[in-house]
Amino acid sequence: MANDPKKDKKSIKGPTPEDIVNGFNTLRSEQRSLATKLSEFEMDLNEHKLVIETLKNVNDERKCYRLVGGILTERKVKDVLPVLVANKERLTEFIEKLTEQLSKKGTEINEYKEKHSIRIRGQEDLKQEDEANLAESRGNVLVS
């Protein structure tokens, strides 16, 4: 029963600084994971483009090998090429969606920073140092 008044006080105050920092770190880790996925899919897209360009110059009846679910399968170029083109189109659409999600997450992080007045250490300090160095360098003149 002695804990009830403490819970009431915490609920009135709002989130603690630790909760705010944890929320910010969670948002940043989500943004990092989205960026990692995006780069992986962009690499896959580049590989698909390279293979498609290579197979366009090859006879349609030629044998080629495709990795499907960890199993290497033997197919003909005429069977594999349309599948690769379809996969490339799906990858392009997925990359566009991931890019949108990444920009939304960046906006969400910026709004969170503004809402909770979050400053990242180092950024503001560097700006102030640059301004101070610029002001100091204006006064010095070297004559030879």
Tab-separated table of N, CA and C in Angstrom, residues 2 8-10 13 18 21 27 42 44 47 76 83 93 99-100 103 106-107 112-113 125-126 131:
chain	number	residue	atom	x	y	z
A	2	ALA	N	2.069	1.175	0.544
A	2	ALA	CA	2.936	2.346	0.604
A	2	ALA	C	3.428	2.727	-0.795
A	8	ASP	N	1.409	6.976	-8.288
A	8	ASP	CA	0.604	8.115	-8.709
A	8	ASP	C	1.497	9.295	-9.086
A	9	LYS	N	2.558	9.536	-8.321
A	9	LYS	CA	3.467	10.642	-8.614
A	9	LYS	C	4.185	10.422	-9.943
A	10	LYS	N	4.611	9.184	-10.223
A	10	LYS	CA	5.308	8.899	-11.469
A	10	LYS	C	4.383	9.056	-12.664
A	13	LYS	N	4.072	12.777	-13.527
A	13	LYS	CA	5.277	13.412	-14.058
A	13	LYS	C	5.480	13.133	-15.539
A	18	GLU	N	15.433	8.415	-18.465
A	18	GLU	CA	15.908	7.116	-18.950
A	18	GLU	C	14.947	6.551	-19.986
A	21	VAL	N	15.492	8.431	-23.256
A	21	VAL	CA	16.724	7.989	-23.924
A	21	VAL	C	16.535	6.599	-24.520
A	27	LEU	N	14.395	3.965	-31.456
A	27	LEU	CA	14.121	4.534	-32.777
A	27	LEU	C	15.371	4.512	-33.655
A	42	GLU	N	19.665	-3.482	-52.055
A	42	GLU	CA	20.295	-2.781	-53.172
A	42	GLU	C	21.420	-3.618	-53.764
A	44	ASP	N	21.487	-6.930	-53.709
A	44	ASP	CA	20.793	-7.989	-54.443
A	44	ASP	C	20.298	-7.484	-55.794
A	47	GLU	N	23.131	-7.312	-58.203
A	47	GLU	CA	23.489	-8.656	-58.662
A	47	GLU	C	22.491	-9.149	-59.702
A	76	LYS	N	17.352	-23.849	-67.949
A	76	LYS	CA	17.765	-23.217	-69.202
A	76	LYS	C	17.594	-21.713	-69.054
A	83	VAL	N	12.097	-15.069	-64.671
A	83	VAL	CA	11.999	-15.081	-63.210
A	83	VAL	C	12.919	-14.016	-62.619
A	93	GLU	N	10.582	-2.332	-56.288
A	93	GLU	CA	9.424	-1.839	-55.534
A	93	GLU	C	9.687	-1.892	-54.030
A	99	THR	N	12.866	2.728	-48.634
A	99	THR	CA	13.387	4.095	-48.623
A	99	THR	C	12.374	5.041	-47.992
A	100	GLU	N	11.093	4.855	-48.329
A	100	GLU	CA	10.041	5.670	-47.715
A	100	GLU	C	9.989	5.441	-46.209
A	103	SER	N	12.886	7.196	-44.510
A	103	SER	CA	12.715	8.649	-44.383
A	103	SER	C	11.663	8.981	-43.331
A	106	GLY	N	13.327	8.646	-40.014
A	106	GLY	CA	14.168	9.811	-39.755
A	106	GLY	C	13.342	10.998	-39.291
A	107	THR	N	12.183	11.201	-39.919
A	107	THR	CA	11.281	12.276	-39.506
A	107	THR	C	10.777	12.029	-38.094
A	112	TYR	N	10.814	13.324	-32.363
A	112	TYR	CA	11.048	12.847	-30.998
A	112	TYR	C	12.116	13.700	-30.322
A	113	LYS	N	13.192	14.027	-31.084
A	113	LYS	CA	14.258	14.871	-30.539
A	113	LYS	C	13.724	16.248	-30.170
A	125	ASP	N	28.587	20.798	-29.673
A	125	ASP	CA	29.917	21.248	-29.266
A	125	ASP	C	30.788	21.554	-30.485
A	126	LEU	N	30.702	20.708	-31.515
A	126	LEU	CA	31.497	20.927	-32.717
A	126	LEU	C	31.060	22.192	-33.446
A	131	GLU	N	32.313	27.823	-34.944
A	131	GLU	CA	31.966	29.245	-34.934
A	131	GLU	C	33.031	30.052	-34.198
